[in-house]
PDB file of N, CA and C in Angstrom:
ATOM      1  N   GLN A   1       9.818 -44.034  14.829  1.00  0.00           N
ATOM      2  CA  GLN A   1      10.982 -43.208  15.082  1.00  0.00           C
ATOM      3  C   GLN A   1      11.624 -42.743  13.772  1.00  0.00           C
ATOM      4  N   VAL A   2      11.592 -43.578  12.737  1.00  0.00           N
ATOM      5  CA  VAL A   2      12.169 -43.195  11.446  1.00  0.00           C
ATOM      6  C   VAL A   2      11.431 -41.979  10.903  1.00  0.00           C
ATOM      7  N   GLN A   3      10.126 -41.962  11.046  1.00  0.00           N
ATOM      8  CA  GLN A   3       9.342 -40.819  10.575  1.00  0.00           C
ATOM      9  C   GLN A   3       9.690 -39.564  11.357  1.00  0.00           C
ATOM     10  N   ASP A   4       9.915 -39.691  12.643  1.00  0.00           N
ATOM     11  CA  ASP A   4      10.287 -38.538  13.461  1.00  0.00           C
ATOM     12  C   ASP A   4      11.636 -37.977  13.028  1.00  0.00           C
ATOM     13  N   ILE A   5      12.571 -38.860  12.740  1.00  0.00           N
ATOM     14  CA  ILE A   5      13.900 -38.428  12.297  1.00  0.00           C
ATOM     15  C   ILE A   5      13.796 -37.718  10.940  1.00  0.00           C
ATOM     16  N   GLU A   6      13.025 -38.316  10.013  1.00  0.00           N
ATOM     17  CA  GLU A   6      12.856 -37.704   8.696  1.00  0.00           C
ATOM     18  C   GLU A   6      12.173 -36.344   8.825  1.00  0.00           C
ATOM     19  N   PHE A   7      11.162 -36.258   9.673  1.00  0.00           N
ATOM     20  CA  PHE A   7      10.456 -34.997   9.868  1.00  0.00           C
ATOM     21  C   PHE A   7      11.389 -33.946  10.467  1.00  0.00           C
ATOM     22  N   THR A   8      12.225 -34.337  11.407  1.00  0.00           N
ATOM     23  CA  THR A   8      13.177 -33.417  12.028  1.00  0.00           C
ATOM     24  C   THR A   8      14.192 -32.936  10.996  1.00  0.00           C
ATOM     25  N   GLN A   9      14.646 -33.836  10.110  1.00  0.00           N
ATOM     26  CA  GLN A   9      15.583 -33.438   9.061  1.00  0.00           C
ATOM     27  C   GLN A   9      14.922 -32.426   8.121  1.00  0.00           C
ATOM     28  N   ILE A  10      13.665 -32.659   7.762  1.00  0.00           N
ATOM     29  CA  ILE A  10      12.951 -31.724   6.885  1.00  0.00           C
ATOM     30  C   ILE A  10      12.803 -30.373   7.579  1.00  0.00           C
ATOM     31  N   GLU A  11      12.476 -30.400   8.875  1.00  0.00           N
ATOM     32  CA  GLU A  11      12.353 -29.152   9.619  1.00  0.00           C
ATOM     33  C   GLU A  11      13.672 -28.384   9.630  1.00  0.00           C
ATOM     34  N   MET A  12      14.775 -29.094   9.790  1.00  0.00           N
ATOM     35  CA  MET A  12      16.085 -28.451   9.802  1.00  0.00           C
ATOM     36  C   MET A  12      16.384 -27.814   8.443  1.00  0.00           C
ATOM     37  N   LYS A  13      16.016 -28.520   7.348  1.00  0.00           N
ATOM     38  CA  LYS A  13      16.243 -27.968   6.009  1.00  0.00           C
ATOM     39  C   LYS A  13      15.393 -26.717   5.803  1.00  0.00           C
ATOM     40  N   VAL A  14      14.140 -26.749   6.293  1.00  0.00           N
ATOM     41  CA  VAL A  14      13.263 -25.587   6.156  1.00  0.00           C
ATOM     42  C   VAL A  14      13.829 -24.410   6.937  1.00  0.00           C
ATOM     43  N   ILE A  15      14.282 -24.657   8.168  1.00  0.00           N
ATOM     44  CA  ILE A  15      14.848 -23.585   8.998  1.00  0.00           C
ATOM     45  C   ILE A  15      16.105 -23.025   8.342  1.00  0.00           C
ATOM     46  N   GLU A  16      16.935 -23.896   7.785  1.00  0.00           N
ATOM     47  CA  GLU A  16      18.146 -23.436   7.095  1.00  0.00           C
ATOM     48  C   GLU A  16      17.775 -22.584   5.888  1.00  0.00           C
ATOM     49  N   GLY A  17      16.755 -23.018   5.142  1.00  0.00           N
ATOM     50  CA  GLY A  17      16.285 -22.232   3.999  1.00  0.00           C
ATOM     51  C   GLY A  17      15.761 -20.874   4.427  1.00  0.00           C
ATOM     52  N   LEU A  18      15.033 -20.833   5.534  1.00  0.00           N
ATOM     53  CA  LEU A  18      14.529 -19.562   6.054  1.00  0.00           C
ATOM     54  C   LEU A  18      15.672 -18.637   6.469  1.00  0.00           C
ATOM     55  N   LYS A  19      16.713 -19.195   7.060  1.00  0.00           N
ATOM     56  CA  LYS A  19      17.870 -18.386   7.453  1.00  0.00           C
ATOM     57  C   LYS A  19      18.525 -17.766   6.216  1.00  0.00           C
ATOM     58  N   ILE A  20      18.725 -18.592   5.201  1.00  0.00           N
ATOM     59  CA  ILE A  20      19.355 -18.096   3.962  1.00  0.00           C
ATOM     60  C   ILE A  20      18.475 -17.033   3.316  1.00  0.00           C
ATOM     61  N   GLY A  21      17.164 -17.280   3.273  1.00  0.00           N
ATOM     62  CA  GLY A  21      16.241 -16.293   2.711  1.00  0.00           C
ATOM     63  C   GLY A  21      16.262 -14.993   3.483  1.00  0.00           C
ATOM     64  N   ASN A  22      16.324 -15.077   4.798  1.00  0.00           N
ATOM     65  CA  ASN A  22      16.376 -13.880   5.635  1.00  0.00           C
ATOM     66  C   ASN A  22      17.665 -13.091   5.380  1.00  0.00           C
ATOM     67  N   GLU A  23      18.787 -13.798   5.228  1.00  0.00           N
ATOM     68  CA  GLU A  23      20.053 -13.132   4.921  1.00  0.00           C
ATOM     69  C   GLU A  23      19.969 -12.410   3.576  1.00  0.00           C
ATOM     70  N   CYS A  24      19.357 -13.076   2.586  1.00  0.00           N
ATOM     71  CA  CYS A  24      19.210 -12.458   1.262  1.00  0.00           C
ATOM     72  C   CYS A  24      18.348 -11.205   1.342  1.00  0.00           C
ATOM     73  N   LEU A  25      17.245 -11.289   2.082  1.00  0.00           N
ATOM     74  CA  LEU A  25      16.388 -10.116   2.238  1.00  0.00           C
ATOM     75  C   LEU A  25      17.127  -8.970   2.922  1.00  0.00           C
ATOM     76  N   ASN A  26      17.898  -9.294   3.950  1.00  0.00           N
ATOM     77  CA  ASN A  26      18.665  -8.250   4.628  1.00  0.00           C
ATOM     78  C   ASN A  26      19.662  -7.598   3.686  1.00  0.00           C
ATOM     79  N   LYS A  27      20.319  -8.386   2.848  1.00  0.00           N
ATOM     80  CA  LYS A  27      21.271  -7.831   1.880  1.00  0.00           C
ATOM     81  C   LYS A  27      20.545  -6.937   0.874  1.00  0.00           C
ATOM     82  N   MET A  28      19.353  -7.376   0.419  1.00  0.00           N
ATOM     83  CA  MET A  28      18.578  -6.554  -0.523  1.00  0.00           C
ATOM     84  C   MET A  28      18.162  -5.244   0.125  1.00  0.00           C
ATOM     85  N   HIS A  29      17.787  -5.292   1.397  1.00  0.00           N
ATOM     86  CA  HIS A  29      17.405  -4.064   2.090  1.00  0.00           C
ATOM     87  C   HIS A  29      18.584  -3.113   2.215  1.00  0.00           C
ATOM     88  N   GLN A  30      19.782  -3.638   2.381  1.00  0.00           N
ATOM     89  CA  GLN A  30      20.967  -2.797   2.462  1.00  0.00           C
ATOM     90  C   GLN A  30      21.265  -2.143   1.112  1.00  0.00           C
ATOM     91  N   VAL A  31      21.050  -2.902   0.044  1.00  0.00           N
ATOM     92  CA  VAL A  31      21.368  -2.404  -1.292  1.00  0.00           C
ATOM     93  C   VAL A  31      20.324  -1.396  -1.774  1.00  0.00           C
ATOM     94  N   MET A  32      19.056  -1.675  -1.524  1.00  0.00           N
ATOM     95  CA  MET A  32      17.986  -0.830  -2.059  1.00  0.00           C
ATOM     96  C   MET A  32      17.274  -0.105  -0.930  1.00  0.00           C
ATOM     97  N   SER A  33      17.159   1.203  -1.106  1.00  0.00           N
ATOM     98  CA  SER A  33      16.416   1.993  -0.130  1.00  0.00           C
ATOM     99  C   SER A  33      14.993   2.204  -0.655  1.00  0.00           C
ATOM    100  N   ILE A  34      14.110   2.657   0.211  1.00  0.00           N
ATOM    101  CA  ILE A  34      12.727   2.913  -0.192  1.00  0.00           C
ATOM    102  C   ILE A  34      12.686   4.006  -1.251  1.00  0.00           C
ATOM    103  N   GLU A  35      13.538   5.016  -1.120  1.00  0.00           N
ATOM    104  CA  GLU A  35      13.571   6.098  -2.096  1.00  0.00           C
ATOM    105  C   GLU A  35      13.954   5.579  -3.478  1.00  0.00           C
ATOM    106  N   GLU A  36      14.911   4.659  -3.500  1.00  0.00           N
ATOM    107  CA  GLU A  36      15.341   4.111  -4.787  1.00  0.00           C
ATOM    108  C   GLU A  36      14.225   3.291  -5.428  1.00  0.00           C
ATOM    109  N   VAL A  37      13.522   2.508  -4.614  1.00  0.00           N
ATOM    110  CA  VAL A  37      12.405   1.717  -5.137  1.00  0.00           C
ATOM    111  C   VAL A  37      11.318   2.644  -5.662  1.00  0.00           C
ATOM    112  N   GLU A  38      11.007   3.729  -4.922  1.00  0.00           N
ATOM    113  CA  GLU A  38       9.999   4.681  -5.372  1.00  0.00           C
ATOM    114  C   GLU A  38      10.437   5.364  -6.663  1.00  0.00           C
ATOM    115  N   ARG A  39      11.744   5.658  -6.789  1.00  0.00           N
ATOM    116  CA  ARG A  39      12.257   6.271  -8.018  1.00  0.00           C
ATOM    117  C   ARG A  39      12.087   5.322  -9.195  1.00  0.00           C
ATOM    118  N   ILE A  40      12.408   4.046  -8.987  1.00  0.00           N
ATOM    119  CA  ILE A  40      12.272   3.047 -10.058  1.00  0.00           C
ATOM    120  C   ILE A  40      10.807   2.899 -10.460  1.00  0.00           C
ATOM    121  N   ILE A  41       9.918   2.875  -9.471  1.00  0.00           N
ATOM    122  CA  ILE A  41       8.488   2.759  -9.776  1.00  0.00           C
ATOM    123  C   ILE A  41       8.022   3.978 -10.563  1.00  0.00           C
ATOM    124  N   GLY A  42       8.478   5.173 -10.166  1.00  0.00           N
ATOM    125  CA  GLY A  42       8.104   6.394 -10.888  1.00  0.00           C
ATOM    126  C   GLY A  42       8.593   6.379 -12.325  1.00  0.00           C
ATOM    127  N   GLU A  43       9.843   5.965 -12.532  1.00  0.00           N
ATOM    128  CA  GLU A  43      10.385   5.882 -13.886  1.00  0.00           C
ATOM    129  C   GLU A  43       9.607   4.875 -14.724  1.00  0.00           C
ATOM    130  N   THR A  44       9.239   3.764 -14.097  1.00  0.00           N
ATOM    131  CA  THR A  44       8.480   2.745 -14.816  1.00  0.00           C
ATOM    132  C   THR A  44       7.107   3.277 -15.211  1.00  0.00           C
ATOM    133  N   GLN A  45       6.459   4.001 -14.312  1.00  0.00           N
ATOM    134  CA  GLN A  45       5.155   4.573 -14.626  1.00  0.00           C
ATOM    135  C   GLN A  45       5.269   5.598 -15.749  1.00  0.00           C
ATOM    136  N   ASP A  46       6.324   6.413 -15.726  1.00  0.00           N
ATOM    137  CA  ASP A  46       6.542   7.380 -16.804  1.00  0.00           C
ATOM    138  C   ASP A  46       6.748   6.666 -18.138  1.00  0.00           C
ATOM    139  N   ALA A  47       7.531   5.595 -18.116  1.00  0.00           N
ATOM    140  CA  ALA A  47       7.792   4.840 -19.345  1.00  0.00           C
ATOM    141  C   ALA A  47       6.519   4.195 -19.867  1.00  0.00           C
ATOM    142  N   VAL A  48       5.678   3.692 -18.957  1.00  0.00           N
ATOM    143  CA  VAL A  48       4.408   3.075 -19.372  1.00  0.00           C
ATOM    144  C   VAL A  48       3.504   4.130 -19.998  1.00  0.00           C
ATOM    145  N   GLU A  49       3.433   5.313 -19.405  1.00  0.00           N
ATOM    146  CA  GLU A  49       2.605   6.394 -19.945  1.00  0.00           C
ATOM    147  C   GLU A  49       3.104   6.823 -21.323  1.00  0.00           C
ATOM    148  N   TYR A  50       4.423   6.942 -21.468  1.00  0.00           N
ATOM    149  CA  TYR A  50       5.014   7.313 -22.762  1.00  0.00           C
ATOM    150  C   TYR A  50       4.699   6.260 -23.818  1.00  0.00           C
ATOM    151  N   GLN A  51       4.821   4.983 -23.451  1.00  0.00           N
ATOM    152  CA  GLN A  51       4.518   3.906 -24.391  1.00  0.00           C
ATOM    153  C   GLN A  51       3.045   3.915 -24.765  1.00  0.00           C
ATOM    154  N   ARG A  52       2.164   4.241 -23.812  1.00  0.00           N
ATOM    155  CA  ARG A  52       0.735   4.308 -24.091  1.00  0.00           C
ATOM    156  C   ARG A  52       0.462   5.415 -25.104  1.00  0.00           C
ATOM    157  N   GLN A  53       1.132   6.556 -24.958  1.00  0.00           N
ATOM    158  CA  GLN A  53       0.960   7.648 -25.905  1.00  0.00           C
ATOM    159  C   GLN A  53       1.420   7.239 -27.300  1.00  0.00           C
ATOM    160  N   ILE A  54       2.539   6.539 -27.375  1.00  0.00           N
ATOM    161  CA  ILE A  54       3.035   6.070 -28.672  1.00  0.00           C
ATOM    162  C   ILE A  54       2.045   5.088 -29.285  1.00  0.00           C
ATOM    163  N   ASP A  55       1.532   4.171 -28.476  1.00  0.00           N
ATOM    164  CA  ASP A  55       0.553   3.203 -28.976  1.00  0.00           C
ATOM    165  C   ASP A  55      -0.685   3.895 -29.520  1.00  0.00           C
ATOM    166  N   GLU A  56      -1.153   4.933 -28.828  1.00  0.00           N
ATOM    167  CA  GLU A  56      -2.328   5.665 -29.295  1.00  0.00           C
ATOM    168  C   GLU A  56      -2.057   6.346 -30.624  1.00  0.00           C
ATOM    169  N   LEU A  57      -0.854   6.932 -30.754  1.00  0.00           N
ATOM    170  CA  LEU A  57      -0.513   7.584 -32.017  1.00  0.00           C
ATOM    171  C   LEU A  57      -0.447   6.579 -33.158  1.00  0.00           C
ATOM    172  N   LEU A  58       0.164   5.433 -32.879  1.00  0.00           N
ATOM    173  CA  LEU A  58       0.294   4.421 -33.922  1.00  0.00           C
ATOM    174  C   LEU A  58      -1.051   3.800 -34.271  1.00  0.00           C
ATOM    175  N   ALA A  59      -1.954   3.747 -33.317  1.00  0.00           N
ATOM    176  CA  ALA A  59      -3.269   3.159 -33.567  1.00  0.00           C
ATOM    177  C   ALA A  59      -4.169   4.125 -34.322  1.00  0.00           C
ATOM    178  N   GLY A  60      -3.724   5.355 -34.492  1.00  0.00           N
ATOM    179  CA  GLY A  60      -4.513   6.312 -35.253  1.00  0.00           C
ATOM    180  C   GLY A  60      -5.580   7.001 -34.431  1.00  0.00           C
ATOM    181  N   SER A  61      -5.448   6.997 -33.151  1.00  0.00           N
ATOM    182  CA  SER A  61      -6.448   7.632 -32.301  1.00  0.00           C
ATOM    183  C   SER A  61      -6.058   9.079 -32.008  1.00  0.00           C
ATOM    184  N   LEU A  62      -5.841   9.846 -33.066  1.00  0.00           N
ATOM    185  CA  LEU A  62      -5.500  11.253 -32.906  1.00  0.00           C
ATOM    186  C   LEU A  62      -6.779  12.056 -32.701  1.00  0.00           C
ATOM    187  N   THR A  63      -6.672  13.046 -31.865  1.00  0.00           N
ATOM    188  CA  THR A  63      -7.816  13.927 -31.680  1.00  0.00           C
ATOM    189  C   THR A  63      -7.872  14.898 -32.856  1.00  0.00           C
ATOM    190  N   GLU A  64      -8.977  15.597 -32.973  1.00  0.00           N
ATOM    191  CA  GLU A  64      -9.117  16.556 -34.067  1.00  0.00           C
ATOM    192  C   GLU A  64      -8.089  17.675 -33.928  1.00  0.00           C
ATOM    193  N   GLU A  65      -7.790  18.058 -32.690  1.00  0.00           N
ATOM    194  CA  GLU A  65      -6.777  19.091 -32.456  1.00  0.00           C
ATOM    195  C   GLU A  65      -5.407  18.619 -32.927  1.00  0.00           C
ATOM    196  N   ASP A  66      -5.093  17.339 -32.655  1.00  0.00           N
ATOM    197  CA  ASP A  66      -3.816  16.788 -33.101  1.00  0.00           C
ATOM    198  C   ASP A  66      -3.730  16.799 -34.627  1.00  0.00           C
ATOM    199  N   GLU A  67      -4.811  16.375 -35.280  1.00  0.00           N
ATOM    200  CA  GLU A  67      -4.814  16.351 -36.745  1.00  0.00           C
ATOM    201  C   GLU A  67      -4.668  17.750 -37.316  1.00  0.00           C
ATOM    202  N   ASP A  68      -5.352  18.741 -36.710  1.00  0.00           N
ATOM    203  CA  ASP A  68      -5.230  20.125 -37.181  1.00  0.00           C
ATOM    204  C   ASP A  68      -3.794  20.617 -37.032  1.00  0.00           C
ATOM    205  N   ALA A  69      -3.168  20.304 -35.912  1.00  0.00           N
ATOM    206  CA  ALA A  69      -1.789  20.725 -35.692  1.00  0.00           C
ATOM    207  C   ALA A  69      -0.854  20.073 -36.701  1.00  0.00           C
ATOM    208  N   ILE A  70      -1.089  18.810 -36.992  1.00  0.00           N
ATOM    209  CA  ILE A  70      -0.246  18.095 -37.958  1.00  0.00           C
ATOM    210  C   ILE A  70      -0.420  18.679 -39.355  1.00  0.00           C
ATOM    211  N   LEU A  71      -1.671  18.945 -39.746  1.00  0.00           N
ATOM    212  CA  LEU A  71      -1.922  19.532 -41.067  1.00  0.00           C
ATOM    213  C   LEU A  71      -1.315  20.931 -41.175  1.00  0.00           C
ATOM    214  N   GLU A  72      -1.394  21.704 -40.106  1.00  0.00           N
ATOM    215  CA  GLU A  72      -0.799  23.041 -40.106  1.00  0.00           C
ATOM    216  C   GLU A  72       0.717  22.955 -40.277  1.00  0.00           C
ATOM    217  N   GLU A  73       1.327  21.997 -39.587  1.00  0.00           N
ATOM    218  CA  GLU A  73       2.778  21.819 -39.716  1.00  0.00           C
ATOM    219  C   GLU A  73       3.135  21.358 -41.116  1.00  0.00           C
ATOM    220  N   LEU A  74       2.326  20.475 -41.699  1.00  0.00           N
ATOM    221  CA  LEU A  74       2.570  20.009 -43.062  1.00  0.00           C
ATOM    222  C   LEU A  74       2.473  21.164 -44.050  1.00  0.00           C
ATOM    223  N   ASN A  75       1.461  22.014 -43.900  1.00  0.00           N
ATOM    224  CA  ASN A  75       1.322  23.173 -44.790  1.00  0.00           C
ATOM    225  C   ASN A  75       2.511  24.103 -44.661  1.00  0.00           C
ATOM    226  N   ALA A  76       2.987  24.314 -43.431  1.00  0.00           N
ATOM    227  CA  ALA A  76       4.143  25.192 -43.231  1.00  0.00           C
ATOM    228  C   ALA A  76       5.375  24.606 -43.905  1.00  0.00           C
ATOM    229  N   ILE A  77       5.541  23.302 -43.817  1.00  0.00           N
ATOM    230  CA  ILE A  77       6.707  22.660 -44.437  1.00  0.00           C
ATOM    231  C   ILE A  77       6.625  22.740 -45.954  1.00  0.00           C
ATOM    232  N   THR A  78       5.438  22.492 -46.513  1.00  0.00           N
ATOM    233  CA  THR A  78       5.306  22.484 -47.978  1.00  0.00           C
ATOM    234  C   THR A  78       5.359  23.890 -48.564  1.00  0.00           C
ATOM    235  N   GLN A  79       5.114  24.929 -47.784  1.00  0.00           N
ATOM    236  CA  GLN A  79       5.159  26.300 -48.289  1.00  0.00           C
ATOM    237  C   GLN A  79       6.578  26.863 -48.323  1.00  0.00           C
ATOM    238  N   GLU A  80       7.493  26.200 -47.614  1.00  0.00           N
ATOM    239  CA  GLU A  80       8.870  26.683 -47.587  1.00  0.00           C
ATOM    240  C   GLU A  80       9.502  26.564 -48.964  1.00  0.00           C
ATOM    241  N   GLN A  81      10.316  27.552 -49.311  1.00  0.00           N
ATOM    242  CA  GLN A  81      11.050  27.519 -50.564  1.00  0.00           C
ATOM    243  C   GLN A  81      12.354  26.761 -50.336  1.00  0.00           C
ATOM    244  N   ILE A  82      12.501  25.675 -51.039  1.00  0.00           N
ATOM    245  CA  ILE A  82      13.698  24.854 -50.887  1.00  0.00           C
ATOM    246  C   ILE A  82      14.600  25.109 -52.082  1.00  0.00           C
ATOM    247  N   GLU A  83      15.864  25.401 -51.802  1.00  0.00           N
ATOM    248  CA  GLU A  83      16.816  25.611 -52.889  1.00  0.00           C
ATOM    249  C   GLU A  83      17.430  24.274 -53.269  1.00  0.00           C
ATOM    250  N   LEU A  84      17.210  23.919 -54.518  1.00  0.00           N
ATOM    251  CA  LEU A  84      17.747  22.668 -55.027  1.00  0.00           C
ATOM    252  C   LEU A  84      19.051  22.944 -55.767  1.00  0.00           C
ATOM    253  N   PRO A  85      19.941  21.963 -55.846  1.00  0.00           N
ATOM    254  CA  PRO A  85      21.187  22.171 -56.586  1.00  0.00           C
ATOM    255  C   PRO A  85      20.909  22.273 -58.081  1.00  0.00           C
ATOM    256  N   GLU A  86      21.834  22.905 -58.768  1.00  0.00           N
ATOM    257  CA  GLU A  86      21.718  23.053 -60.218  1.00  0.00           C
ATOM    258  C   GLU A  86      21.870  21.701 -60.909  1.00  0.00           C
ATOM    259  N   VAL A  87      21.128  21.538 -61.993  1.00  0.00           N
ATOM    260  CA  VAL A  87      21.212  20.305 -62.772  1.00  0.00           C
ATOM    261  C   VAL A  87      22.406  20.437 -63.710  1.00  0.00           C
ATOM    262  N   PRO A  88      23.263  19.402 -63.789  1.00  0.00           N
ATOM    263  CA  PRO A  88      24.424  19.496 -64.682  1.00  0.00           C
ATOM    264  C   PRO A  88      23.966  19.600 -66.145  1.00  0.00           C
ATOM    265  N   SER A  89      24.700  20.399 -66.930  1.00  0.00           N
ATOM    266  CA  SER A  89      24.309  20.618 -68.327  1.00  0.00           C
ATOM    267  C   SER A  89      25.084  19.735 -69.295  1.00  0.00           C
ATOM    268  N   GLU A  90      26.207  19.149 -68.893  1.00  0.00           N
ATOM    269  CA  GLU A  90      26.975  18.315 -69.814  1.00  0.00           C
ATOM    270  C   GLU A  90      26.252  16.979 -70.047  1.00  0.00           C
ATOM    271  N   PRO A  91      26.380  16.410 -71.233  1.00  0.00           N
ATOM    272  CA  PRO A  91      25.669  15.159 -71.564  1.00  0.00           C
ATOM    273  C   PRO A  91      26.253  13.977 -70.788  1.00  0.00           C
ATOM    274  N   LEU A  92      25.436  12.974 -70.661  1.00  0.00           N
ATOM    275  CA  LEU A  92      25.868  11.762 -69.974  1.00  0.00           C
ATOM    276  C   LEU A  92      26.821  10.979 -70.858  1.00  0.00           C
ATOM    277  N   PRO A  93      27.731  10.221 -70.285  1.00  0.00           N
ATOM    278  CA  PRO A  93      28.633   9.410 -71.116  1.00  0.00           C
ATOM    279  C   PRO A  93      27.831   8.333 -71.851  1.00  0.00           C
ATOM    280  N   GLU A  94      28.308   8.013 -73.064  1.00  0.00           N
ATOM    281  CA  GLU A  94      27.618   7.032 -73.894  1.00  0.00           C
ATOM    282  C   GLU A  94      27.818   5.614 -73.380  1.00  0.00           C
ATOM    283  N   GLU A  95      29.033   5.293 -72.953  1.00  0.00           N
ATOM    284  CA  GLU A  95      29.323   3.941 -72.491  1.00  0.00           C
ATOM    285  C   GLU A  95      29.038   3.822 -71.000  1.00  0.00           C
ATOM    286  N   VAL A  96      28.362   2.777 -70.703  1.00  0.00           N
ATOM    287  CA  VAL A  96      28.123   2.491 -69.294  1.00  0.00           C
ATOM    288  C   VAL A  96      29.067   1.372 -68.915  1.00  0.00           C
ATOM    289  N   PRO A  97      29.875   1.557 -67.872  1.00  0.00           N
ATOM    290  CA  PRO A  97      30.814   0.491 -67.507  1.00  0.00           C
ATOM    291  C   PRO A  97      30.044  -0.777 -67.110  1.00  0.00           C
ATOM    292  N   ALA A  98      30.592  -1.898 -67.533  1.00  0.00           N
ATOM    293  CA  ALA A  98      29.941  -3.178 -67.244  1.00  0.00           C
ATOM    294  C   ALA A  98      30.022  -3.463 -65.752  1.00  0.00           C
ATOM    295  N   ALA A  99      28.909  -3.859 -65.215  1.00  0.00           N
ATOM    296  CA  ALA A  99      28.872  -4.182 -63.781  1.00  0.00           C
ATOM    297  C   ALA A  99      29.484  -5.547 -63.576  1.00  0.00           C
ATOM    298  N   SER A 100      30.164  -5.700 -62.478  1.00  0.00           N
ATOM    299  CA  SER A 100      30.773  -6.996 -62.201  1.00  0.00           C
ATOM    300  C   SER A 100      29.661  -7.990 -61.857  1.00  0.00           C
ATOM    301  N   PRO A 101      29.761  -9.203 -62.397  1.00  0.00           N
ATOM    302  CA  PRO A 101      28.705 -10.183 -62.132  1.00  0.00           C
ATOM    303  C   PRO A 101      28.675 -10.559 -60.649  1.00  0.00           C
ATOM    304  N   VAL A 102      27.485 -10.821 -60.196  1.00  0.00           N
ATOM    305  CA  VAL A 102      27.314 -11.218 -58.802  1.00  0.00           C
ATOM    306  C   VAL A 102      27.612 -12.699 -58.694  1.00  0.00           C
ATOM    307  N   LYS A 103      28.457 -13.021 -57.756  1.00  0.00           N
ATOM    308  CA  LYS A 103      28.823 -14.422 -57.571  1.00  0.00           C
ATOM    309  C   LYS A 103      27.722 -15.120 -56.802  1.00  0.00           C
ATOM    310  N   ASN A 104      27.398 -16.311 -57.274  1.00  0.00           N
ATOM    311  CA  ASN A 104      26.404 -17.108 -56.562  1.00  0.00           C
ATOM    312  C   ASN A 104      27.119 -17.922 -55.498  1.00  0.00           C
ATOM    313  N   ARG A 105      26.861 -17.534 -54.268  1.00  0.00           N
ATOM    314  CA  ARG A 105      27.443 -18.288 -53.165  1.00  0.00           C
ATOM    315  C   ARG A 105      26.396 -19.251 -52.640  1.00  0.00           C
ATOM    316  N   PRO A 106      26.845 -20.428 -52.237  1.00  0.00           N
ATOM    317  CA  PRO A 106      25.857 -21.337 -51.653  1.00  0.00           C
ATOM    318  C   PRO A 106      25.356 -20.761 -50.336  1.00  0.00           C
ATOM    319  N   ARG A 107      24.059 -20.832 -50.154  1.00  0.00           N
ATOM    320  CA  ARG A 107      23.481 -20.300 -48.926  1.00  0.00           C
ATOM    321  C   ARG A 107      23.745 -21.272 -47.787  1.00  0.00           C
ATOM    322  N   PRO A 108      24.019 -20.728 -46.595  1.00  0.00           N
ATOM    323  CA  PRO A 108      24.231 -21.632 -45.456  1.00  0.00           C
ATOM    324  C   PRO A 108      22.917 -22.338 -45.108  1.00  0.00           C
ATOM    325  N   GLU A 109      23.083 -23.574 -44.731  1.00  0.00           N
ATOM    326  CA  GLU A 109      21.903 -24.382 -44.401  1.00  0.00           C
ATOM    327  C   GLU A 109      21.473 -24.068 -42.970  1.00  0.00           C
ATOM    328  N   LEU A 110      20.192 -23.826 -42.796  1.00  0.00           N
ATOM    329  CA  LEU A 110      19.665 -23.543 -41.472  1.00  0.00           C
ATOM    330  C   LEU A 110      19.417 -24.838 -40.730  1.00  0.00           C
ATOM    331  N   VAL A 111      19.872 -24.861 -39.484  1.00  0.00           N
ATOM    332  CA  VAL A 111      19.722 -26.054 -38.673  1.00  0.00           C
ATOM    333  C   VAL A 111      18.911 -25.685 -37.434  1.00  0.00           C
ATOM    334  N   ALA A 112      17.939 -26.484 -37.091  1.00  0.00           N
ATOM    335  CA  ALA A 112      17.117 -26.204 -35.916  1.00  0.00           C
ATOM    336  C   ALA A 112      17.951 -26.345 -34.654  1.00  0.00           C
ATOM    337  N   ALA A 113      17.731 -25.405 -33.724  1.00  0.00           N
ATOM    338  CA  ALA A 113      18.437 -25.467 -32.446  1.00  0.00           C
ATOM    339  C   ALA A 113      17.854 -26.576 -31.592  1.00  0.00           C
ATOM    340  N   SER A 114      18.730 -27.223 -30.863  1.00  0.00           N
ATOM    341  CA  SER A 114      18.212 -28.287 -29.996  1.00  0.00           C
ATOM    342  C   SER A 114      18.558 -28.056 -28.565  1.00  0.00           C
TER     343      SER A 114
END
């Protein structure tokens, strides 16, 4: 009989857990619609694709067309005439002001987190 009572108590706890889980699922269904979930999945897929493109660029897997476009853009940039400011004609001062000495502060001791 003790085993039957213990088993019945466990069954009651399981049923109570299922009720709570069902309530949570119902609340989640109220908060999130299928359209919203599909939108989130779409945004995630777009972000994954964008990250994949960045990874390919960083890994150096450029196509020949990409390299040609980059070189063409570089040539266009380097061919531009850039106006630089005029160089001052007056001489530099003879005395250089003394820099303030850097104070040696004791470094904080690193302690392992526990």
